[in-house]
């Protein structure tokens, strides 16, 4: 379980998170939404201790993340597969080396197991036999897939995605969304994705948390958010989605 309690975070004079609390149970698939620049990535980074809060608590299972030593943090990160915005692959390393690096840092697999795990993860994201390719030769969608393969390779309990479909065309977005859903169903994981695209929310998430002005504006199901009377929620939804129109 992830338990975030009264999280506050400011940068210089800017108050970004102003008292955020929520719990996420094992097996949930949650989308964290909100306008660009509202603090979604900042929130996600708190979950794996990449950012320290000014006050509040972040619990991952029985560990209070914001008090851990580096070694203890590594054990939390070993449970959390992170798919960063823009893929974040190392350009000078092959696909195999990119995934292998995460595995050697965050798992205790031997060389043979690492090789097997890399090809298994690549197969799972539909990128079999791409071990030797360099990121520069991959399309945007393929880079995202490799980023997802890298995250699932460590066999995480939590999969955290930061804008997994941003910058992709609708066809590619749908195929990444299907992949995220498939992985969520197949593996025994909790999936948390940050996005500002409602297309992804309605296709992938069972629960939506909307952040606005440093606070939680909405926490419920995708069906409930469509029916929300809140003006800010409504504006976000109507200004955002083509999916709603096509469903109407
Ligand atoms: N390391 C940092 N130092 C200073 N300001 C930051 C830092 N990280 C994020 N911010 C600021 O915090 C706000 C929220 O950023 P972010 O979480 O990236 O937004 P988004 O919701 O688009 O993911 C932005 O105003 C951003 O400039
Ligand atoms: Mg962001």
PDB file of C-alpha atoms and ligand atoms in Angstrom:
ATOM      1  CA  UNK A   1       0.000   0.000   0.000  1.00  0.00           C
ATOM      2  CA  UNK A   2       1.046   3.571  -0.634  1.00  0.00           C
ATOM      3  CA  UNK A   3      -0.043   6.092   1.963  1.00  0.00           C
ATOM      4  CA  UNK A   4       0.594   9.797   1.449  1.00  0.00           C
ATOM      5  CA  UNK A   5      -0.224  12.023   4.409  1.00  0.00           C
ATOM      6  CA  UNK A   6      -0.516  15.811   4.360  1.00  0.00           C
ATOM      7  CA  UNK A   7       2.245  16.372   1.836  1.00  0.00           C
ATOM      8  CA  UNK A   8       3.579  19.909   1.455  1.00  0.00           C
ATOM      9  CA  UNK A   9       6.258  21.012  -1.003  1.00  0.00           C
ATOM     10  CA  UNK A  10       7.385  24.466  -2.120  1.00  0.00           C
ATOM     11  CA  UNK A  11      10.151  25.545  -4.459  1.00  0.00           C
ATOM     12  CA  UNK A  12      11.531  28.944  -3.543  1.00  0.00           C
ATOM     13  CA  UNK A  13       8.400  31.051  -3.338  1.00  0.00           C
ATOM     14  CA  UNK A  14       6.158  28.662  -5.212  1.00  0.00           C
ATOM     15  CA  UNK A  15       3.849  26.426  -3.151  1.00  0.00           C
ATOM     16  CA  UNK A  16       3.334  23.355  -5.315  1.00  0.00           C
ATOM     17  CA  UNK A  17       1.788  20.756  -2.998  1.00  0.00           C
ATOM     18  CA  UNK A  18      -0.401  22.163  -0.226  1.00  0.00           C
ATOM     19  CA  UNK A  19      -1.586  19.224   1.831  1.00  0.00           C
ATOM     20  CA  UNK A  20      -2.051  16.125  -0.320  1.00  0.00           C
ATOM     21  CA  UNK A  21      -3.317  12.901   1.264  1.00  0.00           C
ATOM     22  CA  UNK A  22      -4.370   9.616  -0.324  1.00  0.00           C
ATOM     23  CA  UNK A  23      -3.974   5.869   0.002  1.00  0.00           C
ATOM     24  CA  UNK A  24      -3.500   3.468  -2.866  1.00  0.00           C
ATOM     25  CA  UNK A  25      -4.154  -0.204  -2.231  1.00  0.00           C
ATOM     26  CA  UNK A  26      -2.356  -3.072  -3.851  1.00  0.00           C
ATOM     27  CA  UNK A  27      -3.670  -3.875  -7.311  1.00  0.00           C
ATOM     28  CA  UNK A  28      -5.288  -0.514  -7.996  1.00  0.00           C
ATOM     29  CA  UNK A  29      -4.758   1.311 -11.264  1.00  0.00           C
ATOM     30  CA  UNK A  30      -4.777   5.032 -10.591  1.00  0.00           C
ATOM     31  CA  UNK A  31      -4.403   8.048 -12.855  1.00  0.00           C
ATOM     32  CA  UNK A  32      -3.142  11.288 -11.354  1.00  0.00           C
ATOM     33  CA  UNK A  33      -4.344  14.141 -13.520  1.00  0.00           C
ATOM     34  CA  UNK A  34      -4.223  17.912 -13.569  1.00  0.00           C
ATOM     35  CA  UNK A  35      -3.013  20.825 -15.636  1.00  0.00           C
ATOM     36  CA  UNK A  36       0.544  21.047 -16.847  1.00  0.00           C
ATOM     37  CA  UNK A  37       2.837  22.454 -14.156  1.00  0.00           C
ATOM     38  CA  UNK A  38       0.430  21.661 -11.319  1.00  0.00           C
ATOM     39  CA  UNK A  39       2.812  19.303  -9.488  1.00  0.00           C
ATOM     40  CA  UNK A  40       2.041  15.808 -10.788  1.00  0.00           C
ATOM     41  CA  UNK A  41       5.644  14.852 -11.487  1.00  0.00           C
ATOM     42  CA  UNK A  42       6.709  16.397  -8.190  1.00  0.00           C
ATOM     43  CA  UNK A  43       4.165  14.209  -6.417  1.00  0.00           C
ATOM     44  CA  UNK A  44       5.293  11.061  -8.222  1.00  0.00           C
ATOM     45  CA  UNK A  45       8.938  11.761  -7.403  1.00  0.00           C
ATOM     46  CA  UNK A  46       8.061  11.945  -3.702  1.00  0.00           C
ATOM     47  CA  UNK A  47       6.835   8.340  -3.873  1.00  0.00           C
ATOM     48  CA  UNK A  48      10.309   7.020  -4.645  1.00  0.00           C
ATOM     49  CA  UNK A  49      12.226   9.543  -2.587  1.00  0.00           C
ATOM     50  CA  UNK A  50      13.598  11.558  -5.502  1.00  0.00           C
ATOM     51  CA  UNK A  51      12.151  14.667  -3.840  1.00  0.00           C
ATOM     52  CA  UNK A  52      11.882  15.288  -0.099  1.00  0.00           C
ATOM     53  CA  UNK A  53       8.701  16.928   1.227  1.00  0.00           C
ATOM     54  CA  UNK A  54       8.776  20.089   3.352  1.00  0.00           C
ATOM     55  CA  UNK A  55       6.334  18.296   5.626  1.00  0.00           C
ATOM     56  CA  UNK A  56       4.089  15.250   5.548  1.00  0.00           C
ATOM     57  CA  UNK A  57       4.733  11.555   5.125  1.00  0.00           C
ATOM     58  CA  UNK A  58       5.087   9.122   2.263  1.00  0.00           C
ATOM     59  CA  UNK A  59       4.672   5.473   3.179  1.00  0.00           C
ATOM     60  CA  UNK A  60       5.406   2.620   0.795  1.00  0.00           C
ATOM     61  CA  UNK A  61       4.315  -0.524   2.624  1.00  0.00           C
ATOM     62  CA  UNK A  62       5.857  -0.244   6.100  1.00  0.00           C
ATOM     63  CA  UNK A  63       8.582   2.183   5.018  1.00  0.00           C
ATOM     64  CA  UNK A  64       8.444   5.920   5.645  1.00  0.00           C
ATOM     65  CA  UNK A  65      10.164   6.914   2.393  1.00  0.00           C
ATOM     66  CA  UNK A  66      11.092  10.448   3.363  1.00  0.00           C
ATOM     67  CA  UNK A  67      13.293   9.298   6.255  1.00  0.00           C
ATOM     68  CA  UNK A  68      15.218   6.479   4.586  1.00  0.00           C
ATOM     69  CA  UNK A  69      18.946   6.165   4.086  1.00  0.00           C
ATOM     70  CA  UNK A  70      20.237   5.697   0.544  1.00  0.00           C
ATOM     71  CA  UNK A  71      20.506   1.916   0.956  1.00  0.00           C
ATOM     72  CA  UNK A  72      16.987   1.646   2.367  1.00  0.00           C
ATOM     73  CA  UNK A  73      15.713   3.819  -0.473  1.00  0.00           C
ATOM     74  CA  UNK A  74      17.236   1.435  -3.004  1.00  0.00           C
ATOM     75  CA  UNK A  75      15.083  -1.341  -1.560  1.00  0.00           C
ATOM     76  CA  UNK A  76      11.947   0.782  -2.050  1.00  0.00           C
ATOM     77  CA  UNK A  77      13.028   1.660  -5.585  1.00  0.00           C
ATOM     78  CA  UNK A  78      13.586  -2.009  -6.344  1.00  0.00           C
ATOM     79  CA  UNK A  79       9.828  -2.448  -5.830  1.00  0.00           C
ATOM     80  CA  UNK A  80       8.916   0.513  -8.025  1.00  0.00           C
ATOM     81  CA  UNK A  81       9.282   0.382 -11.789  1.00  0.00           C
ATOM     82  CA  UNK A  82       9.424   3.957 -13.001  1.00  0.00           C
ATOM     83  CA  UNK A  83       8.583   4.947 -16.559  1.00  0.00           C
ATOM     84  CA  UNK A  84       9.889   8.454 -16.902  1.00  0.00           C
ATOM     85  CA  UNK A  85       8.541  11.181 -19.107  1.00  0.00           C
ATOM     86  CA  UNK A  86      10.282  11.160 -22.548  1.00  0.00           C
ATOM     87  CA  UNK A  87      11.436   7.545 -22.039  1.00  0.00           C
ATOM     88  CA  UNK A  88      14.704   8.682 -20.477  1.00  0.00           C
ATOM     89  CA  UNK A  89      16.862   6.058 -22.182  1.00  0.00           C
ATOM     90  CA  UNK A  90      20.616   6.535 -22.271  1.00  0.00           C
ATOM     91  CA  UNK A  91      21.381   7.325 -25.903  1.00  0.00           C
ATOM     92  CA  UNK A  92      24.900   5.938 -25.789  1.00  0.00           C
ATOM     93  CA  UNK A  93      23.685   2.543 -24.599  1.00  0.00           C
ATOM     94  CA  UNK A  94      21.863  -0.169 -26.518  1.00  0.00           C
ATOM     95  CA  UNK A  95      18.352  -1.261 -25.557  1.00  0.00           C
ATOM     96  CA  UNK A  96      19.829  -4.271 -23.779  1.00  0.00           C
ATOM     97  CA  UNK A  97      22.320  -2.151 -21.830  1.00  0.00           C
ATOM     98  CA  UNK A  98      19.620   0.303 -20.808  1.00  0.00           C
ATOM     99  CA  UNK A  99      17.499  -2.460 -19.311  1.00  0.00           C
ATOM    100  CA  UNK A 100      20.509  -4.341 -17.933  1.00  0.00           C
ATOM    101  CA  UNK A 101      21.669  -1.285 -16.020  1.00  0.00           C
ATOM    102  CA  UNK A 102      18.397  -1.086 -14.093  1.00  0.00           C
ATOM    103  CA  UNK A 103      18.552  -4.815 -13.407  1.00  0.00           C
ATOM    104  CA  UNK A 104      22.100  -4.807 -12.107  1.00  0.00           C
ATOM    105  CA  UNK A 105      21.335  -1.839  -9.853  1.00  0.00           C
ATOM    106  CA  UNK A 106      17.999  -2.995  -8.491  1.00  0.00           C
ATOM    107  CA  UNK A 107      17.982  -6.788  -8.588  1.00  0.00           C
ATOM    108  CA  UNK A 108      20.218  -9.654  -7.575  1.00  0.00           C
ATOM    109  CA  UNK A 109      20.003 -11.570 -10.847  1.00  0.00           C
ATOM    110  CA  UNK A 110      23.101 -13.164 -12.313  1.00  0.00           C
ATOM    111  CA  UNK A 111      24.278 -12.517 -15.870  1.00  0.00           C
ATOM    112  CA  UNK A 112      22.296 -15.310 -17.445  1.00  0.00           C
ATOM    113  CA  UNK A 113      19.111 -14.356 -15.593  1.00  0.00           C
ATOM    114  CA  UNK A 114      19.614 -10.737 -16.634  1.00  0.00           C
ATOM    115  CA  UNK A 115      19.869 -11.724 -20.307  1.00  0.00           C
ATOM    116  CA  UNK A 116      16.739 -13.854 -20.020  1.00  0.00           C
ATOM    117  CA  UNK A 117      14.822 -11.186 -18.156  1.00  0.00           C
ATOM    118  CA  UNK A 118      15.734  -8.561 -20.783  1.00  0.00           C
ATOM    119  CA  UNK A 119      14.388 -10.662 -23.639  1.00  0.00           C
ATOM    120  CA  UNK A 120      11.286 -11.590 -21.646  1.00  0.00           C
ATOM    121  CA  UNK A 121      10.510  -7.935 -20.851  1.00  0.00           C
ATOM    122  CA  UNK A 122      11.090  -6.880 -24.445  1.00  0.00           C
ATOM    123  CA  UNK A 123       8.750  -9.607 -25.660  1.00  0.00           C
ATOM    124  CA  UNK A 124       6.126  -8.442 -23.220  1.00  0.00           C
ATOM    125  CA  UNK A 125       6.113  -4.941 -24.720  1.00  0.00           C
ATOM    126  CA  UNK A 126       6.179  -6.225 -28.300  1.00  0.00           C
ATOM    127  CA  UNK A 127       9.835  -5.400 -28.916  1.00  0.00           C
ATOM    128  CA  UNK A 128      11.407  -8.850 -29.161  1.00  0.00           C
ATOM    129  CA  UNK A 129      14.886  -9.098 -30.689  1.00  0.00           C
ATOM    130  CA  UNK A 130      15.617  -5.386 -30.286  1.00  0.00           C
ATOM    131  CA  UNK A 131      18.388  -5.922 -27.703  1.00  0.00           C
ATOM    132  CA  UNK A 132      21.181  -4.576 -29.881  1.00  0.00           C
ATOM    133  CA  UNK A 133      19.350  -1.520 -31.220  1.00  0.00           C
ATOM    134  CA  UNK A 134      20.365   1.986 -30.162  1.00  0.00           C
ATOM    135  CA  UNK A 135      17.707   4.390 -28.861  1.00  0.00           C
ATOM    136  CA  UNK A 136      18.449   6.835 -31.703  1.00  0.00           C
ATOM    137  CA  UNK A 137      17.103   4.298 -34.191  1.00  0.00           C
ATOM    138  CA  UNK A 138      13.773   3.926 -32.357  1.00  0.00           C
ATOM    139  CA  UNK A 139      10.528   5.827 -32.910  1.00  0.00           C
ATOM    140  CA  UNK A 140       8.911   7.728 -30.021  1.00  0.00           C
ATOM    141  CA  UNK A 141       6.476   4.888 -29.395  1.00  0.00           C
ATOM    142  CA  UNK A 142       9.239   2.274 -29.440  1.00  0.00           C
ATOM    143  CA  UNK A 143      11.266   4.296 -26.934  1.00  0.00           C
ATOM    144  CA  UNK A 144       8.249   4.365 -24.625  1.00  0.00           C
ATOM    145  CA  UNK A 145       7.949   0.594 -24.974  1.00  0.00           C
ATOM    146  CA  UNK A 146      11.594   0.090 -24.083  1.00  0.00           C
ATOM    147  CA  UNK A 147      11.113   2.416 -21.104  1.00  0.00           C
ATOM    148  CA  UNK A 148       8.216   0.219 -19.991  1.00  0.00           C
ATOM    149  CA  UNK A 149      10.268  -2.947 -20.563  1.00  0.00           C
ATOM    150  CA  UNK A 150      12.987  -1.497 -18.355  1.00  0.00           C
ATOM    151  CA  UNK A 151      10.464  -0.739 -15.617  1.00  0.00           C
ATOM    152  CA  UNK A 152       8.825  -4.184 -15.643  1.00  0.00           C
ATOM    153  CA  UNK A 153      12.157  -6.028 -15.881  1.00  0.00           C
ATOM    154  CA  UNK A 154      12.812  -5.537 -12.165  1.00  0.00           C
ATOM    155  CA  UNK A 155       9.482  -7.311 -11.436  1.00  0.00           C
ATOM    156  CA  UNK A 156       8.123  -4.370  -9.460  1.00  0.00           C
ATOM    157  CA  UNK A 157       5.123  -4.311  -7.158  1.00  0.00           C
ATOM    158  CA  UNK A 158       4.433  -0.745  -8.231  1.00  0.00           C
ATOM    159  CA  UNK A 159       4.570   0.637 -11.737  1.00  0.00           C
ATOM    160  CA  UNK A 160       4.797   4.398 -11.887  1.00  0.00           C
ATOM    161  CA  UNK A 161       4.325   6.100 -15.233  1.00  0.00           C
ATOM    162  CA  UNK A 162       4.984   9.778 -15.848  1.00  0.00           C
ATOM    163  CA  UNK A 163       3.106  10.950 -18.948  1.00  0.00           C
ATOM    164  CA  UNK A 164       3.404   7.615 -20.732  1.00  0.00           C
ATOM    165  CA  UNK A 165       1.549   8.800 -23.833  1.00  0.00           C
ATOM    166  CA  UNK A 166       2.392  12.480 -24.045  1.00  0.00           C
ATOM    167  CA  UNK A 167       3.776  13.456 -27.423  1.00  0.00           C
ATOM    168  CA  UNK A 168       2.439  10.368 -29.174  1.00  0.00           C
ATOM    169  CA  UNK A 169      -0.159  10.406 -31.924  1.00  0.00           C
ATOM    170  CA  UNK A 170      -3.612   8.955 -31.089  1.00  0.00           C
ATOM    171  CA  UNK A 171      -2.885   5.568 -32.670  1.00  0.00           C
ATOM    172  CA  UNK A 172       0.365   5.186 -30.758  1.00  0.00           C
ATOM    173  CA  UNK A 173      -1.326   6.501 -27.597  1.00  0.00           C
ATOM    174  CA  UNK A 174      -3.967   3.791 -27.866  1.00  0.00           C
ATOM    175  CA  UNK A 175      -1.379   1.094 -28.348  1.00  0.00           C
ATOM    176  CA  UNK A 176       0.645   2.230 -25.304  1.00  0.00           C
ATOM    177  CA  UNK A 177      -2.579   2.436 -23.279  1.00  0.00           C
ATOM    178  CA  UNK A 178      -3.429  -1.127 -24.272  1.00  0.00           C
ATOM    179  CA  UNK A 179       0.042  -2.200 -23.243  1.00  0.00           C
ATOM    180  CA  UNK A 180      -0.272  -0.522 -19.837  1.00  0.00           C
ATOM    181  CA  UNK A 181      -3.663  -2.193 -19.299  1.00  0.00           C
ATOM    182  CA  UNK A 182      -2.317  -5.565 -20.375  1.00  0.00           C
ATOM    183  CA  UNK A 183       0.641  -5.327 -17.998  1.00  0.00           C
ATOM    184  CA  UNK A 184      -1.636  -4.222 -15.178  1.00  0.00           C
ATOM    185  CA  UNK A 185      -3.860  -7.267 -15.664  1.00  0.00           C
ATOM    186  CA  UNK A 186      -1.048  -9.746 -16.249  1.00  0.00           C
ATOM    187  CA  UNK A 187       1.345  -8.806 -13.501  1.00  0.00           C
ATOM    188  CA  UNK A 188       0.406  -8.522  -9.880  1.00  0.00           C
ATOM    189  CA  UNK A 189       1.062  -4.787  -9.746  1.00  0.00           C
ATOM    190  CA  UNK A 190      -0.272  -1.471  -8.584  1.00  0.00           C
ATOM    191  CA  UNK A 191      -0.204   0.983 -11.501  1.00  0.00           C
ATOM    192  CA  UNK A 192       0.000   4.718 -10.976  1.00  0.00           C
ATOM    193  CA  UNK A 193       0.143   6.986 -13.984  1.00  0.00           C
ATOM    194  CA  UNK A 194       0.534  10.699 -14.163  1.00  0.00           C
ATOM    195  CA  UNK A 195      -1.047  12.197 -17.228  1.00  0.00           C
ATOM    196  CA  UNK A 196      -2.843  15.240 -18.516  1.00  0.00           C
ATOM    197  CA  UNK A 197      -4.562  13.229 -21.224  1.00  0.00           C
ATOM    198  CA  UNK A 198      -8.041  11.977 -20.484  1.00  0.00           C
ATOM    199  CA  UNK A 199      -7.843   9.450 -23.264  1.00  0.00           C
ATOM    200  CA  UNK A 200      -5.347   7.549 -21.144  1.00  0.00           C
ATOM    201  CA  UNK A 201      -7.418   7.976 -17.979  1.00  0.00           C
ATOM    202  CA  UNK A 202     -10.595   6.519 -19.406  1.00  0.00           C
ATOM    203  CA  UNK A 203      -8.859   3.645 -21.132  1.00  0.00           C
ATOM    204  CA  UNK A 204      -6.530   2.552 -18.371  1.00  0.00           C
ATOM    205  CA  UNK A 205      -7.461   3.763 -14.892  1.00  0.00           C
ATOM    206  CA  UNK A 206     -10.015   2.472 -12.399  1.00  0.00           C
ATOM    207  CA  UNK A 207      -9.499   5.503 -10.184  1.00  0.00           C
ATOM    208  CA  UNK A 208      -8.676   9.136 -10.895  1.00  0.00           C
ATOM    209  CA  UNK A 209      -7.068  11.650  -8.579  1.00  0.00           C
ATOM    210  CA  UNK A 210      -7.134  15.224  -9.846  1.00  0.00           C
ATOM    211  CA  UNK A 211      -4.678  17.752  -8.445  1.00  0.00           C
ATOM    212  CA  UNK A 212      -5.528  21.415  -8.568  1.00  0.00           C
ATOM    213  CA  UNK A 213      -3.932  24.343  -6.776  1.00  0.00           C
ATOM    214  CA  UNK A 214      -1.795  22.071  -4.604  1.00  0.00           C
ATOM    215  CA  UNK A 215      -4.719  20.015  -3.366  1.00  0.00           C
ATOM    216  CA  UNK A 216      -6.801  17.024  -4.347  1.00  0.00           C
ATOM    217  CA  UNK A 217      -9.780  18.306  -6.296  1.00  0.00           C
ATOM    218  CA  UNK A 218     -11.289  14.954  -7.162  1.00  0.00           C
ATOM    219  CA  UNK A 219     -10.773  11.335  -6.131  1.00  0.00           C
ATOM    220  CA  UNK A 220     -13.086   8.740  -7.643  1.00  0.00           C
ATOM    221  CA  UNK A 221     -13.804   6.588 -10.660  1.00  0.00           C
ATOM    222  CA  UNK A 222     -13.559   7.742 -14.297  1.00  0.00           C
ATOM    223  CA  UNK A 223     -17.362   7.432 -14.526  1.00  0.00           C
ATOM    224  CA  UNK A 224     -17.817   9.682 -11.496  1.00  0.00           C
ATOM    225  CA  UNK A 225     -15.476  12.369 -12.805  1.00  0.00           C
ATOM    226  CA  UNK A 226     -17.576  12.688 -15.958  1.00  0.00           C
ATOM    227  CA  UNK A 227     -20.557  13.463 -13.748  1.00  0.00           C
ATOM    228  CA  UNK A 228     -18.780  15.884 -11.420  1.00  0.00           C
ATOM    229  CA  UNK A 229     -20.503  19.236 -10.899  1.00  0.00           C
ATOM    230  CA  UNK A 230     -17.303  20.948  -9.886  1.00  0.00           C
ATOM    231  CA  UNK A 231     -16.541  23.741 -12.325  1.00  0.00           C
ATOM    232  CA  UNK A 232     -12.768  23.245 -12.285  1.00  0.00           C
ATOM    233  CA  UNK A 233     -13.149  19.510 -12.868  1.00  0.00           C
ATOM    234  CA  UNK A 234     -15.652  20.143 -15.651  1.00  0.00           C
ATOM    235  CA  UNK A 235     -13.420  22.690 -17.348  1.00  0.00           C
ATOM    236  CA  UNK A 236     -10.485  20.310 -17.263  1.00  0.00           C
ATOM    237  CA  UNK A 237     -12.518  17.506 -18.727  1.00  0.00           C
ATOM    238  CA  UNK A 238     -14.308  19.445 -21.413  1.00  0.00           C
ATOM    239  CA  UNK A 239     -11.177  21.262 -22.495  1.00  0.00           C
ATOM    240  CA  UNK A 240      -9.211  18.080 -22.708  1.00  0.00           C
ATOM    241  CA  UNK A 241     -10.878  15.095 -24.158  1.00  0.00           C
ATOM    242  CA  UNK A 242     -12.020  14.094 -27.569  1.00  0.00           C
ATOM    243  CA  UNK A 243     -12.906  10.718 -26.125  1.00  0.00           C
ATOM    244  CA  UNK A 244     -15.892  12.167 -24.283  1.00  0.00           C
ATOM    245  CA  UNK A 245     -17.234  13.649 -27.473  1.00  0.00           C
ATOM    246  CA  UNK A 246     -16.883  10.436 -29.403  1.00  0.00           C
ATOM    247  CA  UNK A 247     -18.629   8.562 -26.610  1.00  0.00           C
ATOM    248  CA  UNK A 248     -21.554  10.967 -26.440  1.00  0.00           C
TER     249      UNK A 248
HETATM  250  N1  LIG B   1      13.458  20.684  -8.836  1.00  0.00           N
HETATM  251  C1  LIG B   1      12.665  21.748  -8.948  1.00  0.00           C
HETATM  252  N2  LIG B   1      13.081  22.973  -8.597  1.00  0.00           N
HETATM  253  C2  LIG B   1      12.277  24.057  -8.676  1.00  0.00           C
HETATM  254  N3  LIG B   1      11.019  24.014  -9.136  1.00  0.00           N
HETATM  255  C3  LIG B   1      10.538  22.825  -9.525  1.00  0.00           C
HETATM  256  C4  LIG B   1      11.332  21.634  -9.454  1.00  0.00           C
HETATM  257  N4  LIG B   1      10.580  20.589  -9.894  1.00  0.00           N
HETATM  258  C5  LIG B   1       9.383  21.111 -10.225  1.00  0.00           C
HETATM  259  N5  LIG B   1       9.350  22.446 -10.011  1.00  0.00           N
HETATM  260  C6  LIG B   1       8.186  23.336 -10.234  1.00  0.00           C
HETATM  261  O1  LIG B   1       7.071  22.744  -9.614  1.00  0.00           O
HETATM  262  C7  LIG B   1       5.899  22.945 -10.403  1.00  0.00           C
HETATM  263  C8  LIG B   1       5.240  21.620 -10.689  1.00  0.00           C
HETATM  264  O2  LIG B   1       6.041  20.890 -11.587  1.00  0.00           O
HETATM  265  P1  LIG B   1       5.670  19.453 -12.136  1.00  0.00           P
HETATM  266  O3  LIG B   1       5.396  18.529 -11.030  1.00  0.00           O
HETATM  267  O4  LIG B   1       6.777  19.064 -13.056  1.00  0.00           O
HETATM  268  O5  LIG B   1       4.331  19.724 -12.964  1.00  0.00           O
HETATM  269  P2  LIG B   1       3.469  18.696 -13.807  1.00  0.00           P
HETATM  270  O6  LIG B   1       2.129  18.660 -13.171  1.00  0.00           O
HETATM  271  O7  LIG B   1       3.396  19.262 -15.194  1.00  0.00           O
HETATM  272  O8  LIG B   1       4.169  17.375 -13.788  1.00  0.00           O
HETATM  273  C9  LIG B   1       6.360  23.705 -11.633  1.00  0.00           C
HETATM  274  O9  LIG B   1       6.095  25.067 -11.421  1.00  0.00           O
HETATM  275  C10 LIG B   1       7.823  23.432 -11.696  1.00  0.00           C
HETATM  276  O10 LIG B   1       8.495  24.496 -12.309  1.00  0.00           O
HETATM  277 MG1  LIG B   2       5.104  16.301 -15.282  1.00  0.00          MG
END
